[in-house]
Amino acid sequence: MFQAGTALAEINYDGIVGPSHNYAGLSLGNIASASHKGDPSYPRAAALQGVAKMRGNLARLGVQGFFVPLPRPNLALTDALALDGSEAPQLRAAPWSASSMWTANAATVSPAPDTADGKCHLSPANLVTMLHRAQEWPDTKRQLDLAFGNRDHFTVHGAVPPTFGDEGAANHMRLCDGHGSSGVEVFVYGRPGGAFPARQHEQASRLVARAHGLDPARCVFVEQNPAAIEAGAFHNDVVSVANERVLFTHAEAFADQSGAYDAIRAAFPALEVVEVPSAAVTMAEAIRTYLFNAQLLTLPDGSMALIVPEECRESASVWSYCEGLMASNGPIREVIPVDVRQSMANGGGPACLRLRVVCDPATVDPRFLLDASKADLIEKIISETWPEQIDPSDISGSQANPALAAQVTAARAALLTALSLEELG
Ligand code: SUG
């Protein structure tokens, strides 16, 4: 239970990219996923890119967590789908998806200073809108139950019941004076009826806020701009990110942009908005480069750094905006590109790959915390066991590929053994 004065820190839990990482084009409304459908994927390179990102943030922040990949191929889902070779290839690919790497969709997290009982509450996201993602939450919950098993400090809930779609932290932001102080939680939902699915339902957001025991006066519910969803912003974290008192957002992120700022400011007067105008970066370019799918970090000296995908540096308009940001007197003083191209090609940037948990690091299971030697170990297992390449026909062809299934299963098992996490096997 939270007591004032306890040392709370933000821990970023990155999803280790799983050995079955592939491009099957499963996510309607996710432009990168659709446009890379059918490409060969490189699971080993993808996972090493992810570890390199974690190493960078470990050096910057002094703390970094991770979650392990979920069991794939998921034989229970294969059975449930009655796959017999006559079905659409996309159905065959779903049990192979490595989508749990995007841990921003693993859960919604309300840190202890925000909740009525002074514990940190986590609700795994049901991800019901997409078949390949809906299989994640029971295994995600098993992992959360272990990582945050200290019941004096954490409560792990069940998922929101269907039909209310919940996508977790990707549609949730927290504003606060410092990570350890009480925050205002902002839930961003989409209204159904557009060309693409609105994955986060308002009722799911409201349910999570109630379950977590949040003070209604410190919760804000905001509608995402339907035009942003239509343009490919399938999660709010593709168009805005918050850290402490700062909201970094595209000017067209919300259905009622100034109404959203007013509502947040009414609950959190210290709000500082860094709004990127459409004239500087179009919505299409923001979505292509994932400028907002960035990690906005508070560095030990109190300044903020934005960890963006390399694609931002390659875009004239986005990089010129970033250079202006760094030269300004604003709160974001550094913009640091990272290479997560394998994940980006499926619509997952630096922010998708991490779940933020504000807590006392002494209260979490240390097996899920990274240090330099564990990063070496994880890299060694990935280099030795992860497939170098997967062609979509390996997983969605009418003939199953038992050798690949065996390799993927063995690779995950080797990682669990190395990390003493066999109980997740
Ligand atoms: O749910 N891509 C993920 C990307 C998730 C990004 N997360 C955040 N924005 N927080 C998704 O659409 C692609 C899978 C495929 O096509 O095989 C995929 O699931």
XYZ file of C-alpha atoms and ligand atoms in Angstrom:
444
model
C 0.000 0.000 0.000
C 1.253 3.419 -0.972
C 2.580 5.679 1.739
C 3.582 9.260 1.085
C 7.360 9.515 0.823
C 7.838 6.053 -0.751
C 10.281 6.103 -3.666
C 8.138 5.482 -6.704
C 9.698 5.238 -10.146
C 8.357 4.732 -13.625
C 9.437 1.331 -14.915
C 9.072 0.694 -18.646
C 8.258 -2.961 -19.275
C 9.141 -3.724 -22.894
C 7.792 -6.783 -24.645
C 10.606 -8.995 -25.920
C 9.776 -9.588 -29.592
C 8.723 -13.210 -29.951
C 10.323 -15.823 -32.219
C 7.193 -16.012 -34.420
C 7.233 -12.290 -35.381
C 5.709 -12.085 -38.862
C 3.837 -9.899 -41.327
C 0.434 -11.451 -41.924
C -1.444 -8.164 -42.272
C -3.941 -8.987 -39.549
C -4.808 -5.521 -38.242
C -7.533 -3.715 -40.174
C -7.017 0.037 -39.817
C -3.289 -0.329 -39.086
C -1.666 0.965 -42.266
C 1.811 -0.418 -41.609
C 0.442 -3.904 -40.933
C -1.629 -3.824 -44.123
C 1.150 -2.461 -46.293
C 3.744 -4.999 -45.123
C 1.399 -7.953 -45.468
C 3.249 -10.807 -47.149
C 6.758 -9.478 -46.519
C 9.352 -11.792 -45.001
C 10.014 -10.929 -41.353
C 13.242 -11.170 -39.380
C 12.384 -12.250 -35.815
C 16.006 -12.391 -34.627
C 16.791 -8.883 -35.870
C 13.453 -7.626 -34.523
C 14.117 -8.960 -31.032
C 17.681 -7.608 -30.996
C 16.377 -4.163 -32.010
C 14.049 -4.330 -29.024
C 16.824 -5.272 -26.600
C 18.986 -2.428 -27.931
C 16.156 0.010 -27.198
C 15.863 -1.378 -23.675
C 19.608 -1.035 -23.115
C 19.471 2.621 -24.122
C 16.661 3.369 -21.696
C 18.290 1.354 -18.919
C 21.348 3.585 -19.299
C 19.158 6.717 -19.318
C 16.829 5.837 -16.449
C 18.640 3.229 -14.369
C 15.643 0.889 -14.417
C 13.994 -1.177 -17.161
C 11.604 -4.114 -17.139
C 10.520 -6.659 -19.729
C 7.836 -9.244 -20.423
C 8.521 -12.505 -22.207
C 6.721 -13.557 -25.421
C 3.494 -15.528 -25.063
C 3.257 -19.204 -26.145
C 3.061 -19.483 -29.948
C 1.731 -21.065 -32.025
C -1.277 -21.045 -29.726
C -2.597 -24.567 -30.134
C -5.762 -23.867 -28.152
C -6.686 -21.156 -30.658
C -5.756 -23.419 -33.573
C -8.198 -26.001 -32.186
C -10.885 -23.427 -31.446
C -10.729 -22.196 -35.034
C -11.137 -25.760 -36.360
C -8.353 -25.123 -38.842
C -8.277 -27.810 -41.533
C -6.570 -26.096 -44.472
C -9.776 -24.916 -46.134
C -10.023 -21.610 -44.288
C -8.786 -18.079 -45.088
C -5.007 -17.757 -44.623
C -5.462 -14.944 -42.092
C -7.215 -17.320 -39.720
C -4.233 -19.672 -39.918
C -1.837 -16.858 -39.059
C -3.650 -15.666 -35.906
C -2.312 -18.380 -33.532
C 1.236 -17.426 -34.587
C 0.999 -13.715 -33.898
C 3.817 -12.216 -31.827
C 1.633 -9.192 -31.080
C 2.171 -9.398 -27.306
C 5.443 -7.527 -27.985
C 3.330 -4.336 -27.967
C 2.941 -4.166 -24.218
C 1.290 -0.740 -24.344
C -1.717 -2.940 -25.098
C -1.021 -5.418 -22.289
C -2.919 -3.549 -19.576
C -4.097 -0.251 -18.157
C -2.117 0.750 -15.086
C -3.251 3.093 -12.318
C -0.382 3.792 -9.923
C -0.915 3.679 -6.169
C -1.132 7.458 -5.585
C -4.223 7.589 -7.844
C -6.289 4.806 -6.311
C -8.677 4.648 -3.357
C -6.892 1.765 -1.644
C -3.351 3.025 -2.255
C -2.369 0.013 -4.379
C -1.265 -0.034 -7.993
C -4.082 -1.512 -10.107
C -3.565 -3.294 -13.420
C -6.286 -4.476 -15.822
C -5.176 -6.664 -18.715
C -6.692 -5.420 -21.971
C -9.197 -7.768 -23.595
C -8.163 -6.651 -27.130
C -11.412 -8.132 -28.430
C -11.519 -6.178 -31.678
C -8.802 -8.266 -33.345
C -8.797 -12.053 -33.226
C -5.005 -12.342 -33.133
C -4.861 -9.951 -30.175
C -7.877 -11.271 -28.272
C -5.917 -14.450 -27.491
C -3.346 -12.508 -25.463
C -4.949 -11.479 -22.230
C -5.166 -14.727 -20.211
C -1.432 -15.348 -20.750
C -0.663 -11.685 -20.185
C -2.525 -11.864 -16.883
C -0.446 -14.870 -15.805
C 2.655 -12.795 -16.392
C 1.278 -9.715 -14.604
C 0.248 -11.943 -11.688
C 3.879 -13.007 -11.346
C 5.615 -9.708 -12.033
C 3.276 -7.817 -9.701
C 2.465 -10.648 -7.328
C 2.999 -8.612 -4.162
C -0.610 -8.208 -3.030
C 0.293 -5.528 -0.479
C 1.164 -3.259 -3.374
C -0.619 -4.495 -6.510
C -4.042 -5.668 -7.628
C -4.273 -7.436 -10.979
C -7.854 -7.506 -12.259
C -9.475 -9.672 -14.898
C -10.084 -8.208 -18.354
C -13.108 -6.052 -19.149
C -15.874 -8.365 -20.394
C -16.618 -8.386 -24.108
C -18.261 -6.659 -26.012
C -16.537 -3.585 -24.651
C -13.237 -3.347 -26.491
C -10.288 -2.414 -24.297
C -6.795 -1.725 -25.682
C -5.056 -0.849 -22.426
C -2.460 1.841 -21.874
C -2.366 2.781 -25.576
C -5.575 4.732 -24.952
C -4.705 6.021 -21.496
C -2.519 8.921 -20.356
C -1.541 10.170 -16.925
C -0.739 13.743 -15.958
C 0.978 14.508 -12.673
C 3.553 16.813 -11.079
C 5.964 13.906 -10.673
C 5.499 10.172 -11.250
C 5.114 9.563 -7.511
C 2.447 12.220 -6.972
C -1.248 11.769 -7.448
C -2.225 11.916 -11.106
C -5.113 12.745 -13.389
C -5.884 9.824 -15.688
C -7.097 10.536 -19.206
C -8.987 7.810 -21.057
C -9.301 8.220 -24.827
C -11.982 6.223 -26.619
C -13.227 5.961 -30.174
C -16.787 6.114 -31.429
C -17.722 3.211 -33.713
C -19.181 3.718 -37.171
C -16.146 4.788 -39.194
C -14.289 2.959 -41.953
C -11.980 1.304 -39.431
C -12.808 -0.224 -36.057
C -12.749 2.045 -33.002
C -10.942 -0.385 -30.773
C -11.296 1.398 -27.431
C -14.882 1.655 -26.200
C -15.949 4.388 -23.817
C -17.664 1.905 -21.520
C -14.475 -0.148 -21.227
C -12.554 2.955 -20.164
C -15.192 3.885 -17.602
C -15.268 0.345 -16.252
C -11.485 0.278 -15.779
C -11.583 3.636 -13.969
C -14.229 2.297 -11.571
C -12.445 -1.013 -11.011
C -9.214 0.806 -10.215
C -10.911 2.977 -7.590
C -10.016 6.258 -9.270
C -11.439 9.527 -8.021
C -14.044 10.591 -10.648
C -12.884 14.192 -10.238
C -9.420 13.099 -11.386
C -10.525 11.139 -14.465
C -11.115 12.642 -17.895
C -12.818 10.814 -20.770
C -11.998 12.166 -24.189
C -13.116 11.093 -27.637
C -10.469 10.397 -30.246
C -10.843 12.275 -33.527
C -12.751 9.941 -35.903
C -10.702 11.425 -38.760
C -7.501 10.319 -37.001
C -8.814 6.754 -36.729
C -9.747 6.851 -40.417
C -6.258 8.075 -41.239
C -4.735 5.070 -39.451
C -4.410 6.128 -35.796
C -5.917 2.916 -34.479
C -4.707 3.785 -30.967
C -4.510 7.202 -29.322
C -0.793 6.690 -28.656
C -0.212 7.061 -32.394
C -1.194 10.742 -32.106
C -0.365 11.820 -28.543
C 1.742 10.975 -25.511
C 1.848 12.431 -21.995
C 4.499 12.554 -19.329
C 4.193 14.302 -15.970
C 2.677 17.748 -16.693
C 3.291 17.598 -20.486
C 0.885 16.503 -23.204
C 2.658 16.168 -26.566
C -0.043 15.885 -29.189
C -0.995 16.359 -32.793
C -3.448 19.215 -33.330
C -6.037 16.792 -34.765
C -5.795 14.019 -32.176
C -9.125 14.571 -30.414
C -12.711 14.992 -31.614
C -12.875 18.331 -29.788
C -9.277 19.449 -29.400
C -9.721 22.564 -27.278
C -12.534 20.889 -25.331
C -10.104 18.080 -24.481
C -7.467 20.516 -23.234
C -10.084 22.367 -21.170
C -11.376 19.162 -19.600
C -7.871 17.994 -18.693
C -6.923 21.435 -17.399
C -10.025 21.556 -15.188
C -8.695 18.467 -13.383
C -5.007 19.289 -13.774
C -4.389 23.051 -13.969
C -0.604 22.668 -14.439
C -1.119 21.011 -17.843
C 1.456 22.060 -20.436
C 0.381 21.260 -23.999
C 2.984 20.884 -26.737
C 0.752 20.817 -29.807
C 2.167 19.991 -33.237
C 0.200 21.920 -35.870
C -0.938 20.151 -39.041
C 0.939 22.755 -41.060
C 4.201 21.513 -39.515
C 3.430 17.776 -39.589
C 0.400 16.421 -41.404
C -1.659 13.697 -39.769
C -0.556 11.320 -42.537
C 3.128 12.044 -41.881
C 2.640 11.725 -38.113
C 1.145 8.280 -38.675
C 3.791 7.235 -41.205
C 6.706 8.265 -38.981
C 5.106 7.585 -35.572
C 6.391 10.882 -34.134
C 3.895 10.592 -31.264
C 4.421 6.894 -30.674
C 7.414 8.034 -28.721
C 8.594 7.471 -25.206
C 8.525 10.794 -23.400
C 10.949 10.224 -20.544
C 11.919 12.298 -17.544
C 15.689 12.029 -17.267
C 17.455 12.061 -13.891
C 18.216 15.800 -14.242
C 14.476 16.523 -14.603
C 14.579 17.344 -18.323
C 12.514 15.376 -20.841
C 13.674 13.310 -23.812
C 11.548 11.976 -26.629
C 12.565 8.529 -27.908
C 11.288 8.399 -31.495
C 11.581 5.889 -34.338
C 14.426 6.394 -36.847
C 11.705 7.039 -39.434
C 11.245 10.497 -37.852
C 14.808 11.533 -38.685
C 14.255 10.520 -42.308
C 11.204 12.754 -42.735
C 12.047 16.347 -43.681
C 8.967 17.850 -42.026
C 9.085 15.747 -38.869
C 12.801 16.180 -38.296
C 12.655 19.892 -38.886
C 9.889 20.062 -36.264
C 12.054 17.995 -33.879
C 15.048 20.275 -34.408
C 12.861 23.245 -33.564
C 11.643 21.461 -30.449
C 15.196 20.813 -29.261
C 16.191 24.427 -29.881
C 13.131 25.779 -28.045
C 12.682 26.648 -24.430
C 9.967 24.031 -24.086
C 9.977 21.025 -21.778
C 11.258 18.533 -24.410
C 14.975 19.149 -24.813
C 16.211 16.022 -26.545
C 14.860 13.876 -29.395
C 16.564 10.500 -29.690
C 15.868 8.197 -32.679
C 15.958 4.418 -32.188
C 15.821 1.627 -34.762
C 12.749 -0.533 -34.214
C 12.006 -0.985 -37.923
C 10.882 -4.602 -37.671
C 8.196 -3.628 -35.165
C 7.356 -0.418 -37.032
C 6.499 -2.425 -40.135
C 3.641 -3.916 -38.119
C 2.545 -0.547 -36.697
C 4.467 -0.723 -33.415
C 6.793 2.148 -32.451
C 8.899 2.736 -29.327
C 5.830 3.549 -27.203
C 3.847 0.498 -28.339
C 6.688 -1.699 -27.152
C 6.487 -0.609 -23.522
C 4.067 -0.631 -20.584
C 4.677 2.051 -17.979
C 4.281 0.981 -14.370
C 4.858 3.548 -11.642
C 5.743 1.719 -8.436
C 8.493 1.070 -5.923
C 10.972 -1.152 -7.829
C 11.654 -3.055 -4.603
C 8.079 -4.414 -4.690
C 8.159 -6.083 -8.143
C 9.458 -9.526 -9.121
C 13.120 -8.888 -10.017
C 13.070 -11.624 -12.638
C 11.319 -9.139 -14.941
C 13.911 -6.394 -14.408
C 16.781 -5.883 -16.825
C 20.434 -5.292 -16.046
C 23.430 -5.379 -18.365
C 24.256 -9.036 -17.813
C 20.626 -10.104 -18.276
C 20.535 -8.116 -21.518
C 23.633 -10.065 -22.636
C 21.911 -13.323 -21.738
C 18.683 -12.421 -23.549
C 20.652 -11.385 -26.641
C 22.563 -14.658 -26.573
C 19.358 -16.740 -26.439
C 17.784 -14.672 -29.228
C 20.895 -14.958 -31.422
C 21.096 -18.706 -30.893
C 17.438 -19.729 -31.065
C 15.162 -17.124 -32.751
C 14.406 -17.843 -36.436
C 16.337 -15.561 -38.719
C 13.494 -15.208 -41.226
C 9.831 -16.155 -41.510
C 7.938 -16.058 -44.777
C 4.186 -15.616 -44.440
C 3.649 -18.898 -46.287
C 5.400 -20.630 -43.346
C 2.506 -19.740 -41.091
C -0.507 -19.113 -43.282
C 0.015 -21.703 -46.021
C -2.437 -24.598 -46.139
C 0.369 -26.902 -44.977
C 1.472 -26.281 -41.398
C 5.228 -25.981 -40.880
C 5.983 -28.281 -37.935
C 9.720 -27.527 -37.972
C 9.066 -23.811 -37.527
C 6.515 -24.506 -34.792
C 9.094 -26.635 -32.976
C 11.772 -23.962 -33.332
C 9.524 -21.174 -32.079
C 8.383 -23.245 -29.098
C 11.947 -24.283 -28.214
C 13.233 -20.714 -28.523
C 10.696 -19.407 -26.035
C 11.386 -22.320 -23.673
C 15.122 -21.545 -23.775
C 14.412 -17.936 -22.809
C 12.132 -18.934 -19.933
C 14.787 -21.322 -18.603
C 17.521 -18.690 -18.856
C 15.368 -16.213 -16.935
C 14.125 -18.749 -14.314
C 10.577 -18.213 -15.549
C 9.761 -21.819 -16.436
C 6.454 -21.506 -14.574
C 5.180 -19.485 -17.546
C 5.860 -22.461 -19.853
O -2.588 -4.087 -32.620
N -0.004 -4.697 -34.891
C -0.442 -4.127 -33.634
C 0.330 -2.869 -33.335
C 0.051 -2.386 -31.962
C 0.580 -1.029 -31.722
N 0.323 -0.640 -30.377
C 0.113 0.622 -29.974
N -0.163 1.578 -30.802
N 0.118 0.835 -28.708
C -1.944 -3.880 -33.650
O -2.464 -3.458 -34.684
C 0.043 -6.392 -36.598
C -0.091 -7.880 -36.705
C -0.110 -8.418 -38.100
O -0.580 -7.741 -38.992
O 0.333 -9.557 -38.252
C -0.416 -5.927 -35.243
O -1.093 -6.616 -34.538
